[in-house]
Coordinates of C-alpha atoms in Angstrom, one line a residue:
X27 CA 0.2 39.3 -19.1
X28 CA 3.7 37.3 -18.3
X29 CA 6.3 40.0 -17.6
X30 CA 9.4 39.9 -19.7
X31 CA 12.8 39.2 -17.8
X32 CA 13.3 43.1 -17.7
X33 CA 10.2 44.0 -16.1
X34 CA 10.4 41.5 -13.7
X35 CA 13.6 42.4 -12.5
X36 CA 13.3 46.5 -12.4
X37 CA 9.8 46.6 -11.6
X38 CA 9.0 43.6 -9.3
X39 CA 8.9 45.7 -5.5
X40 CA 8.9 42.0 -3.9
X41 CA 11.7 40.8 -5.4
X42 CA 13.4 43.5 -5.2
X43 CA 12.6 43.7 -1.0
X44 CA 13.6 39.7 -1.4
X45 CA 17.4 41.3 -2.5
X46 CA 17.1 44.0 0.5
X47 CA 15.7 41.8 3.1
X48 CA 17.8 39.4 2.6
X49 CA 20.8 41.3 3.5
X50 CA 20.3 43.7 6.0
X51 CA 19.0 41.0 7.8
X52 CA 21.9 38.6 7.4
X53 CA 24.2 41.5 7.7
X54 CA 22.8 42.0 11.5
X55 CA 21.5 39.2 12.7
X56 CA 23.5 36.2 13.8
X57 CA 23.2 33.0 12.1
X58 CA 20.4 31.0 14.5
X59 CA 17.5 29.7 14.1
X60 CA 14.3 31.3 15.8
X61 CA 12.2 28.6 17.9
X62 CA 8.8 28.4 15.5
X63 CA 6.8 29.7 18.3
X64 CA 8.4 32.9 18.4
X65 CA 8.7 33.4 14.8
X66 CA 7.3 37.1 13.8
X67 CA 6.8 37.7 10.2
X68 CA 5.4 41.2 9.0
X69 CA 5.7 40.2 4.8
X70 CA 4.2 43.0 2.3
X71 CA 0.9 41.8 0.6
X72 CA 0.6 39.4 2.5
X73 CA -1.4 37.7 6.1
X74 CA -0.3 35.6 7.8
X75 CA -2.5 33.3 9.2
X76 CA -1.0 30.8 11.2
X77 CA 2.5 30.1 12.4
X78 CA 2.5 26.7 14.2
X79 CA 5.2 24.2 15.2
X80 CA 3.7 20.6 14.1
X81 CA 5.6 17.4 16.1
X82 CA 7.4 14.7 13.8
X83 CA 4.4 11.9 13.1
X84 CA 2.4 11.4 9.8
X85 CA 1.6 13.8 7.4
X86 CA -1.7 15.0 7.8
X87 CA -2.8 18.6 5.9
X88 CA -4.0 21.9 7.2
X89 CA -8.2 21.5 7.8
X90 CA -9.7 23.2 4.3
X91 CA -11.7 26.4 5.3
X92 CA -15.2 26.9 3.1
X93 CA -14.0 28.3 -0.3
X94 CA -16.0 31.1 -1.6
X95 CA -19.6 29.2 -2.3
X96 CA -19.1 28.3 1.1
X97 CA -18.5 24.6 0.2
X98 CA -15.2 22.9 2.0
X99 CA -13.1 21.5 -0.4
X100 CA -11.7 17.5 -0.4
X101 CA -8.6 17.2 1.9
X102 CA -5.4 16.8 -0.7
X103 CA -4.4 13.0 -0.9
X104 CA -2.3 11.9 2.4
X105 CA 1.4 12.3 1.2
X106 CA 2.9 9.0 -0.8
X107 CA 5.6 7.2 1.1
X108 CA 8.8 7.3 -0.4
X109 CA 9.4 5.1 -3.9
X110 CA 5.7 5.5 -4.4
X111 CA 3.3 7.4 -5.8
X112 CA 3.2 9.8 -9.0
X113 CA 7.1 10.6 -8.5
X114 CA 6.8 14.4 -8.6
X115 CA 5.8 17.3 -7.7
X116 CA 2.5 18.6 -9.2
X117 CA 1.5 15.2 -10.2
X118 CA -1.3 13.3 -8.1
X119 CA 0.1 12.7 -4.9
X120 CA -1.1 9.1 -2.9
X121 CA -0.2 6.3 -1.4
X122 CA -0.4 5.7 2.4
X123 CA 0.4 8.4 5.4
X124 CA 4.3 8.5 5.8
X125 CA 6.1 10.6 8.8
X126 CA 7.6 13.6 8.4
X127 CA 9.9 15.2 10.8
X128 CA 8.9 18.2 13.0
X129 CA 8.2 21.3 11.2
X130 CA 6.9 24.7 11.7
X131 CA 3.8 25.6 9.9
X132 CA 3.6 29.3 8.6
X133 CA -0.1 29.3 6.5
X134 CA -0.5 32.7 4.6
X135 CA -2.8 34.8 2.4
X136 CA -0.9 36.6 -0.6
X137 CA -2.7 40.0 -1.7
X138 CA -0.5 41.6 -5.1
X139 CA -3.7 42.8 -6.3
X140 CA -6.8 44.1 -4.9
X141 CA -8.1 41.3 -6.6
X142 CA -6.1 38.8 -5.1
X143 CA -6.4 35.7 -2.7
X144 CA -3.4 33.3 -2.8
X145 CA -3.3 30.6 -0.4
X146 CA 0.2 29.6 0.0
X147 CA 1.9 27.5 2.8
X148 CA 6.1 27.3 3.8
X149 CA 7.3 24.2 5.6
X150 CA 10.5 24.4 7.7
X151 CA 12.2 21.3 9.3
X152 CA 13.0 22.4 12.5
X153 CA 15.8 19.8 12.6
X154 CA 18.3 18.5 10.1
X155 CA 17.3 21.0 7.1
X156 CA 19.5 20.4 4.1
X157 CA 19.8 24.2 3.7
X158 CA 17.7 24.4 0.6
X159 CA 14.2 25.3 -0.5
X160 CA 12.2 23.5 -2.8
X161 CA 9.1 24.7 -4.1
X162 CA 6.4 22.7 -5.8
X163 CA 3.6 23.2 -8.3
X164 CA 0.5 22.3 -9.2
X165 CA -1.9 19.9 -11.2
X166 CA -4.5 21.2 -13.9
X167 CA -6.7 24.6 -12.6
X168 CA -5.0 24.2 -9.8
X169 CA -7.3 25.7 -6.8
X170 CA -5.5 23.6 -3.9
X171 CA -2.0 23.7 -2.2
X172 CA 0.2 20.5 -3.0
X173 CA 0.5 19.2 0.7
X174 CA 1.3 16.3 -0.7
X175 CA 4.3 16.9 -2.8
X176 CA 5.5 19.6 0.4
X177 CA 5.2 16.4 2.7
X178 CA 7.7 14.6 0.4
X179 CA 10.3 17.4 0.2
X180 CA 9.9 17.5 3.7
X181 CA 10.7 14.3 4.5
X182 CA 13.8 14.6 2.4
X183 CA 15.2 17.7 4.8
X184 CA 14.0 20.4 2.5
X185 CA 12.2 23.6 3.2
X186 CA 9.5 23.6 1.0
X187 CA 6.7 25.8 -0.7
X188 CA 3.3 25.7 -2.7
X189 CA 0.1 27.6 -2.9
X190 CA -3.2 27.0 -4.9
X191 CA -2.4 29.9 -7.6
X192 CA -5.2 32.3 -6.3
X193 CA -8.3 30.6 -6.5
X194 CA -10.1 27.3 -4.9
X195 CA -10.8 24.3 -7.3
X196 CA -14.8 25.2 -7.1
X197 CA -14.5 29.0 -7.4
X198 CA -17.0 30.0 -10.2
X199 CA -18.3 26.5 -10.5
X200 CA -14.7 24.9 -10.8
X201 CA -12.5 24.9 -14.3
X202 CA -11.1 28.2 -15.3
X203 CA -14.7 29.7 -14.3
X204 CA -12.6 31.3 -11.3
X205 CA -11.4 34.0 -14.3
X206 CA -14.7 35.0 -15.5
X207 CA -14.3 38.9 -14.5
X208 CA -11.6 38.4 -12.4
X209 CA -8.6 39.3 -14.6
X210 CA -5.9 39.9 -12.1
X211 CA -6.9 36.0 -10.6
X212 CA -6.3 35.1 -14.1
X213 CA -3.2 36.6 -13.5
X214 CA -2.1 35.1 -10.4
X215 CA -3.0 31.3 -11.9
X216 CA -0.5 32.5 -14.8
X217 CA 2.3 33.4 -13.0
X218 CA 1.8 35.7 -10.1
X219 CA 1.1 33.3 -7.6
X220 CA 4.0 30.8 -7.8
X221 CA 6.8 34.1 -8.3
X222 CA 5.5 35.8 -4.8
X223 CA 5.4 32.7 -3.0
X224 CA 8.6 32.1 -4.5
X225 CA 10.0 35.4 -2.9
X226 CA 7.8 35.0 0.2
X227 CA 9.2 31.3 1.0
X228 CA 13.0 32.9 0.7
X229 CA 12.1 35.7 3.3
X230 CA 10.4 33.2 5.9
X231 CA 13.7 30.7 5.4
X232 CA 16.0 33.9 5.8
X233 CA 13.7 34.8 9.3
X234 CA 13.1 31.3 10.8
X235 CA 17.1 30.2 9.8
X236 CA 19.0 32.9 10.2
X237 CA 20.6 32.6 6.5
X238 CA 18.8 32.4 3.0
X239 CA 19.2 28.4 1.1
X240 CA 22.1 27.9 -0.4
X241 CA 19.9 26.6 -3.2
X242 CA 16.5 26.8 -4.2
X243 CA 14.8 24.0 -6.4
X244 CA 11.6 23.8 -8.7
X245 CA 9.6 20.3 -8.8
X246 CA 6.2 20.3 -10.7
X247 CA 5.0 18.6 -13.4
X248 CA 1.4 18.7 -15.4
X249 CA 0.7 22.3 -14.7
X250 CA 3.6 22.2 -12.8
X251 CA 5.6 21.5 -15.4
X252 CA 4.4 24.9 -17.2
X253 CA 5.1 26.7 -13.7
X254 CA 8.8 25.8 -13.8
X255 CA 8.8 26.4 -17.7
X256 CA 7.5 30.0 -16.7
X257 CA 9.7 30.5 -13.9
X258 CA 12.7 29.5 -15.6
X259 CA 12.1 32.0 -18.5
X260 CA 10.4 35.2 -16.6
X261 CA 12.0 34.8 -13.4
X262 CA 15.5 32.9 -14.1
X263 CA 16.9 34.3 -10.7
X264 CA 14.2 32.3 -8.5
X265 CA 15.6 28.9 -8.8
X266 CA 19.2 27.3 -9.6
X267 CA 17.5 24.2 -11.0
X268 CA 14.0 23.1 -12.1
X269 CA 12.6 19.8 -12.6
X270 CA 9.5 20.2 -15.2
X271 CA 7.5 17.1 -16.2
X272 CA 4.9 16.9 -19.0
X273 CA 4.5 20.1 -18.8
X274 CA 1.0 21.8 -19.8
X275 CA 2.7 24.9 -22.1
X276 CA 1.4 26.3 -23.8
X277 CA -1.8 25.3 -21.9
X278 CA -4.2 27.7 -23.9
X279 CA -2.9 25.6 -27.2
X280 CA -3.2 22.1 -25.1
X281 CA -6.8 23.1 -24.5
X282 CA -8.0 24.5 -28.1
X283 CA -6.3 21.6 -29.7
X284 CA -8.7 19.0 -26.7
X285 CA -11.8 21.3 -28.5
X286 CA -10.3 21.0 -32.1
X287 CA -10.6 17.3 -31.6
X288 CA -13.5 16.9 -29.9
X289 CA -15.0 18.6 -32.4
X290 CA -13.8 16.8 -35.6
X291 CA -14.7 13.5 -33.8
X292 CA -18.7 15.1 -33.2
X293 CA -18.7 15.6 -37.1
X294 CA -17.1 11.8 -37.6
X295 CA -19.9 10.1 -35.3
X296 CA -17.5 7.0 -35.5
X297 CA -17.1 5.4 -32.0
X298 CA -15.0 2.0 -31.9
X299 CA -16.2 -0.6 -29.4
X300 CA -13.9 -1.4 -26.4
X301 CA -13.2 -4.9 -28.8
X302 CA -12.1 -2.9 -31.7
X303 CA -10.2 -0.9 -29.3
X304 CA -8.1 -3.9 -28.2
X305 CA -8.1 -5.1 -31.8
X306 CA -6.2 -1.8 -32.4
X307 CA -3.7 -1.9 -29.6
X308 CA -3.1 -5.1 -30.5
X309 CA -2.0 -4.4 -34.0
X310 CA 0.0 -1.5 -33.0
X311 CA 1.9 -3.3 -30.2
X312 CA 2.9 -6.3 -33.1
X313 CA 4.2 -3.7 -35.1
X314 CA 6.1 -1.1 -33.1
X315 CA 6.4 -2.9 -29.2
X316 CA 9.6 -4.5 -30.7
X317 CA 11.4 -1.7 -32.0
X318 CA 14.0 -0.9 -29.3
X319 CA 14.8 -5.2 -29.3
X320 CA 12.2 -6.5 -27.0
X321 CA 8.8 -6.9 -26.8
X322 CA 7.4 -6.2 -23.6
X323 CA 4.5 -4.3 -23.7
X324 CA 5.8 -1.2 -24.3
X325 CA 6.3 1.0 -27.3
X326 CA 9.8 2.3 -26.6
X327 CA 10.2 5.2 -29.2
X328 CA 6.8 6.0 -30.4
X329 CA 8.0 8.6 -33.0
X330 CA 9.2 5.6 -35.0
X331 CA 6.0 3.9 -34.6
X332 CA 4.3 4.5 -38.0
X333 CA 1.2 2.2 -38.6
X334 CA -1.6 2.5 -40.5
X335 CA -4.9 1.8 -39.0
X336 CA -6.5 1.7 -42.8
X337 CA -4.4 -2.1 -42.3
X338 CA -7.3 -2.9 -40.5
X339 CA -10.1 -2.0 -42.9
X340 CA -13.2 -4.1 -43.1
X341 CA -12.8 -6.2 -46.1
X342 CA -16.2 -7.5 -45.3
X343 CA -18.9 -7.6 -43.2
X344 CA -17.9 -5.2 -40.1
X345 CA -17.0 -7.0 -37.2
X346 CA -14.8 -6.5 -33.9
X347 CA -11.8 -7.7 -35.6
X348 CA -11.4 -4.6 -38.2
X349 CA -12.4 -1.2 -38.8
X350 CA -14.9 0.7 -40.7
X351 CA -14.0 3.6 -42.6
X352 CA -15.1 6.2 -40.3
X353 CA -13.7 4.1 -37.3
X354 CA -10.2 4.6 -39.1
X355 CA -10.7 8.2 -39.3
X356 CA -11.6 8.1 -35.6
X357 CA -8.6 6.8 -35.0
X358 CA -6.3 9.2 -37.1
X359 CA -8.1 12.0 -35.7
X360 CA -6.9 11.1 -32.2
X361 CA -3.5 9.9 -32.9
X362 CA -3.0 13.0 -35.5
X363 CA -1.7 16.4 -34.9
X364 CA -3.8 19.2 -34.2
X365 CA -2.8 21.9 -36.5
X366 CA -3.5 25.6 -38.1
X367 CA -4.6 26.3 -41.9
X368 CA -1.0 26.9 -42.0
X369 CA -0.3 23.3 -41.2
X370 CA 1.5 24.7 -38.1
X371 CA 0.7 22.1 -35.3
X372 CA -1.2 23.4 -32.0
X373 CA -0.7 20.1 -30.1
X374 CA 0.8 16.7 -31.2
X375 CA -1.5 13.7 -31.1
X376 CA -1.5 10.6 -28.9
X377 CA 1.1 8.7 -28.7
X378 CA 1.1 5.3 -30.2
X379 CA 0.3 2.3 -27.6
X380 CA -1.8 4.3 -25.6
X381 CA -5.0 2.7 -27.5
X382 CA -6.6 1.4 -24.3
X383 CA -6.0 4.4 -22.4
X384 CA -7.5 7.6 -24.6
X385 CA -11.1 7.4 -23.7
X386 CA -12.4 9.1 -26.8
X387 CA -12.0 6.0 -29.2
X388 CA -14.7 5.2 -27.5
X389 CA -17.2 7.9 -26.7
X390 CA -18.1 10.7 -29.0
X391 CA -18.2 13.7 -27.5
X392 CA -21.2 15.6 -26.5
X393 CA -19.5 19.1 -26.9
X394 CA -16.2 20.7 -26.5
X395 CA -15.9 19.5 -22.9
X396 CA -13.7 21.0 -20.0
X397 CA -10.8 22.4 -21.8
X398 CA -13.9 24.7 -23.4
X399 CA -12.8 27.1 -20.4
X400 CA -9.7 28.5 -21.8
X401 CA -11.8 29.6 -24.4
X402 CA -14.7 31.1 -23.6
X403 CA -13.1 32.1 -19.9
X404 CA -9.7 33.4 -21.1
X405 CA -10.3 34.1 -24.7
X406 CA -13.8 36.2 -24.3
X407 CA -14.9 36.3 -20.9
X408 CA -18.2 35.2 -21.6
X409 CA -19.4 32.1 -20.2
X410 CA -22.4 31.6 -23.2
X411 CA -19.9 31.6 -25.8
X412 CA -21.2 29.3 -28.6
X413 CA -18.9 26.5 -29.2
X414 CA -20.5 26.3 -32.7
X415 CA -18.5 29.5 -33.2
X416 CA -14.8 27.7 -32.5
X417 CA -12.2 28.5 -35.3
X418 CA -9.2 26.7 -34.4
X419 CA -6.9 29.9 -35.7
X420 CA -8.8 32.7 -34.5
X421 CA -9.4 31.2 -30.8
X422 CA -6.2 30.1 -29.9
X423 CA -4.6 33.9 -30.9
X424 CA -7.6 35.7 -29.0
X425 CA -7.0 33.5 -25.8
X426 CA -3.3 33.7 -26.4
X427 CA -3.9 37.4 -25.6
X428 CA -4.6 36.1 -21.4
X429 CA -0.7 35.9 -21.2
X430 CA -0.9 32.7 -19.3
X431 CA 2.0 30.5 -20.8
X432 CA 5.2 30.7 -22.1
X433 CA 5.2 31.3 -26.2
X434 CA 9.2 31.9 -26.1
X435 CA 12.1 29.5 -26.3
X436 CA 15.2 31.8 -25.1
X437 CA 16.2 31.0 -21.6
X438 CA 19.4 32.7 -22.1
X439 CA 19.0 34.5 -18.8
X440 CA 18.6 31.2 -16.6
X441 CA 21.3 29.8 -18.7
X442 CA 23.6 32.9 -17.2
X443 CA 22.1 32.4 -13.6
X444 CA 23.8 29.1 -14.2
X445 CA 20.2 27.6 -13.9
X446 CA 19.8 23.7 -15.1
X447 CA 16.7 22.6 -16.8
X448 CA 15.4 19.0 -16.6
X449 CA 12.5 18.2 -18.8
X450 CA 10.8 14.9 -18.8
X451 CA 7.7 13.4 -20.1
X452 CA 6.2 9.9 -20.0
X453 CA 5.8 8.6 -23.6
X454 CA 2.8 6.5 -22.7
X455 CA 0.9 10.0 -21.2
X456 CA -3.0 9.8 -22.4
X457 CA -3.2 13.2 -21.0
X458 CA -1.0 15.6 -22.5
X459 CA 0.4 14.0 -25.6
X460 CA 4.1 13.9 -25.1
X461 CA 5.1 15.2 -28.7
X462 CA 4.6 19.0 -28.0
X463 CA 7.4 18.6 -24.8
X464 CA 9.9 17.8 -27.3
X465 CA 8.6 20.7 -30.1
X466 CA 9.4 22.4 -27.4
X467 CA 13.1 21.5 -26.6
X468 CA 14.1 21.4 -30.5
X469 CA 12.6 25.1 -30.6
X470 CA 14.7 26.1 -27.7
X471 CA 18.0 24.7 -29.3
X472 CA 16.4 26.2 -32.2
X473 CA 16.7 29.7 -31.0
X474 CA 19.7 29.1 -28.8
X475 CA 21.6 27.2 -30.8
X476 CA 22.2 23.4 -30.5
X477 CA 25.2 22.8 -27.7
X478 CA 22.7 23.3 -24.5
X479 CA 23.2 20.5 -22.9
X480 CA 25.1 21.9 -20.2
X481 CA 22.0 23.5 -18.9
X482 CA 19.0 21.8 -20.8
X483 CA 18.0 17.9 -20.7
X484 CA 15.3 16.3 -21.7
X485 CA 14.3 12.9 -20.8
X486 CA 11.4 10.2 -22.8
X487 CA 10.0 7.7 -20.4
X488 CA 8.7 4.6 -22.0
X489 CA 6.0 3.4 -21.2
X490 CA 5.4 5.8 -17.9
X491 CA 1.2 7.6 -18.0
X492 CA 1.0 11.3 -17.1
X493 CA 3.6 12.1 -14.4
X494 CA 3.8 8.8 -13.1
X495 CA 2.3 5.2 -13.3
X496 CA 1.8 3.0 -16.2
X497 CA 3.8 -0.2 -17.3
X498 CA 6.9 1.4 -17.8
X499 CA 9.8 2.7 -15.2
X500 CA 8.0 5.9 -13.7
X501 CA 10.3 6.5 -10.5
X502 CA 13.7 8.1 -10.9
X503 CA 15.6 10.4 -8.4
X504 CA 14.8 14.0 -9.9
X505 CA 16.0 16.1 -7.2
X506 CA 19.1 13.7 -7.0
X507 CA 19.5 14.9 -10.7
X508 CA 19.2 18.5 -10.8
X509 CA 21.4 18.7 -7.3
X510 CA 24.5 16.7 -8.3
X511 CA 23.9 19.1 -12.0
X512 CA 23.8 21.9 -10.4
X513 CA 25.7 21.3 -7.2
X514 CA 28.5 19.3 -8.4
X515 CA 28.5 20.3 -12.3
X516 CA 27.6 16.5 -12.6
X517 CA 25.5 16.7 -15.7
X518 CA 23.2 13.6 -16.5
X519 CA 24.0 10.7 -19.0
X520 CA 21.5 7.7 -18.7
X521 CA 19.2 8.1 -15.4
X522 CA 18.1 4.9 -13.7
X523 CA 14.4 4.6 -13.4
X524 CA 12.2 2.2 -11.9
X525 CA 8.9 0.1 -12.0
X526 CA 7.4 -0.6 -8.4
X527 CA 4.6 -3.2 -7.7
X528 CA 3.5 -3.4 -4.3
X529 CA 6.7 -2.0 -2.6
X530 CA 9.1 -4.4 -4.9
X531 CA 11.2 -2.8 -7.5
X532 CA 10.4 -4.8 -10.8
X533 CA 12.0 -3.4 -13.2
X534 CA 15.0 -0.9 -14.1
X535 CA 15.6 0.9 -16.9
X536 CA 18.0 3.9 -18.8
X537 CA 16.1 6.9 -18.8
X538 CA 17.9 8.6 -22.2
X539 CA 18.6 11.6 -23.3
X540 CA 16.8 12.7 -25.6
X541 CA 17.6 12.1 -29.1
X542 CA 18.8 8.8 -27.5
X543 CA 16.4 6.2 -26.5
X544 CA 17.4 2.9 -24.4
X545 CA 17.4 0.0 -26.9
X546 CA 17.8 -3.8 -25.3
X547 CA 21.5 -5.3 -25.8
X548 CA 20.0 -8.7 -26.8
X549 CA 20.7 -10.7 -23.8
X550 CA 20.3 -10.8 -20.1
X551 CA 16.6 -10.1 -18.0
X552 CA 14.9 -7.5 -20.0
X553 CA 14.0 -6.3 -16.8
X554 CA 17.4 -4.9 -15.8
X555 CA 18.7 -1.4 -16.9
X556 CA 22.1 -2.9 -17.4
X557 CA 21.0 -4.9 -20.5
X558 CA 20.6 -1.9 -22.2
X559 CA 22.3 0.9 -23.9
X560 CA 21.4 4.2 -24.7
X561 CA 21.6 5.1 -29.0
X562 CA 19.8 7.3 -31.6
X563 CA 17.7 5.6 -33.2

């Protein structure tokens, strides 16, 4: 289970050695930095298993050892070059090799339980560091550390920090099999993992510098996005800012509601073809792509699109340019909300203009799927557990019981740490449904009241897929962000984003925030952020 603020504060004995380390050691040592070969780190829990000093050059990741079916896992991707890639942390890194300057390498194992095995890893520019820490998280089950995303905060002068949340990606035949009678891993995936290698990463940048950051930074989005959601709430002293991008919280509802709907669409049996797919996109994009004053492909405030597939109803004889009754209710099923017998919703549905992108239009499911983990993993530890069995209600509060996400929405503590919280989600994401991010915020400003924008932000990104790519601007400076907000008390107002095709910037736009979406001014390129203004629709 997720500690609450109080336990994790009184009876956390790593964070509390973080406090003691911390200053006895800066209270007797002078401010220098120790040469990367004679670094000498004795952490509690913890091996270390290698400290090496790696020249300036292109990225390339620690070798994978054999996980525990004695299979070597795929190398990450090579880190993405600056201005490319997924954007952030936790996404899907990419994108060619890119030098990074020298570093020293400090691998380590992380042991809190007897149950334990967390692969974590600390980079340290040996020159030039910016004097802050920035740790990054992770992308669906997890099981691998995010070289990737470490590469890129290296490159940018930070020391940096991930791990693989205490399990390899094919542990237990991959998914969230790595739980099945292994409760305190289940743990460590929750929360465990990313907290100690939180504390870990401070104590190796206090040994190897001579001084602790001056600020430490959260980027992660997907799962990532529910690590800094967790970190910020459980663990509000860690960081002074977090970045958290479409993120997966609660993931245990994300999941029920993926079996919820693969369900209703088995008992449907209504598959369109790939041309009544397009017919569909096509109708939606004539009636919602020009709602913020252009039409350009993308659907700029889904919430106010509102069509009706019955529009499209075979009058006739069934054909590629209309639906069938059952095809309709295909459709509403997927672009519906997921909710409770109480009407209460578990997951919000697709959003509109995504037609082409969510896969099961087009293929009826064969059973619950992936996501079917979280169920029969972390709701009953049995790995035979009959799907024919799922009730929506009944599931989501047994596997609830795992304590993997966050099911509150007062952050009052990270608020006093004078913590800032950027949240962001692409509004053309086919993988986690962009609604529930902001159920999310409006519950937050529902238990906090409504004035938080001095601490909380959340920004909609047209057109932009999960955590990066799609037609729309996906790039924007997040660290710049939450470092002039947090830094500088230089909260953010409209936040230029960008479109890049093959190493050419081709579009800008106002990221807004949120209620405010960026609506086009009427004249001037549509492809320059200047020609529009952020308003509330």
């Amino acid at each position: 289970m997720i500690p609450s603020v109080k336990q994790a504060k009184e009876n956390n004995p790593v964070s509390r050695l973080y406090a003691l380390f911390a200053l006895s050691f800066t209270a007797t040592i002078a401010v220098a930095q120790t040469p990367c070969d004679q670094l000498k780190l004795s952490l509690p829990d913890s091996t270390i298993k290698s400290i090496e000093s790696v020249p300036a050059g292109p990225f390339q990741a620690p070798a994978a050892e054999p996980d525990l079916a004695g299979q070597t896992p795929a190398a990450p991707a090579p880190a993405a070059a600056p201005g490319r890639g997924r954007g952030g942390a936790g996404g899907r890194g990419g994108g060619p090799q890119a030098a990074v300057p020298a570093y020293c390498r400090v691998q380590m194992v992380l042991t809190p339980s007897s149950d334990s095995h967390i692969e974590a890893a600390v980079f340290l520019p040996i020159e030039n560091w910016n004097g802050k820490l920035q740790v990054v998280g992770n992308g669906g089950w997890a099981g691998t550390v995010s070289y990737p995303q470490m590469a890129a905060a290296l490159r940018e002068g930070y020391a940096t920090a991930s791990n693989d949340t205490g399990h390899r990606a094919n542990d237990g035949g991959g998914g969230g099999m790595f739980g099945l009678d292994h409760p305190e891993k289940i743990t460590d995936f929750a929360w465990r993992a990313m907290h100690d290698t939180v504390v870990k990463a401070k104590l190796i940048t206090v040994a190897f510098y001579g001084k602790a950051p001056k600020y430490s930074y959260y980027n992660g989005c997907s799962t990532g996005g529910r690590q800094g959601l967790i970190e910020a709430t459980r663990f509000p002293d860690d960081f002074d800012a977090v970045a958290a991008g479409a993120p997966a919280n609660p993931h245990v509802h994300l999941h029920a509601a993926g079996v919820e709907r693969s369900l209703e669409l088995m008992k449907n049996n209504a598959p369109l073809t790939q041309a009544k797919v397009e017919t569909l996109h096509n109708a939606v994009m004539a009636a919602c792509d020009g709602l913020d004053g252009v039409k350009d492909g993308i659907v700029g405030n889904p919430a106010k699109c509102h069509y009706d597939p019955a529009a499209l109803l075979c009058k006739g004889a069934d054909g590629p340019g209309c639906l069938t009754a059952g095809e309709i209710e295909t459709v509403r099923i997927v672009f519906g909300d997921v909710k409770t017998k109480k009407g209460e919703i578990i997951w919000t549905g697709y959003p509109a203009g995504t037609e082409l992108e969510v896969g099961s239009l087009r293929n009826v499911p064969k059973g619950p799927g992936g996501v079917w983990d979280v169920i029969r993993i972390l709701g009953h530890q049995d790995k035979n557990y009959d799907w024919h069995n799922f009730d929506l209600d009944a599931e989501v509060a047994q596997a609830d019981k795992a304590g993997i996400d966050v099911l509150t929405y007062d952050l009052s503590a990270f608020k006093a740490h004078g913590g800032k919280l950027l949240l962001y989600h692409g509004l053309a994401d086919s993988t986690i449904p962009p609604g529930h991010t902001i159920l999310y915020y409006d519950a937050v400003l529902a238990k906090m009241g409504k004035k938080q924008d001095d601490w909380l932000r959340l920004y909609l990104e047209p057109g932009m897929a999960h955590c990066g790519n799609g037609p729309g601007p996906d790039q924007f400076n997040k660290m710049g962000v939450i470092e002039r907000w947090r830094e500088a008390g230089e909260a953010p107002q409209a936040i230029l984003a960008s479109h890049v095709t093959g190493g050419v910037v081709d579009m800008t736009r106002p990221l807004c925030p949120y209620p405010q979406v960026a609506v086009y001014k009427g004249v001037g390129s549509t492809n320059d952020a200047t020609n529009f203004s952020c308003k509330v629709q």
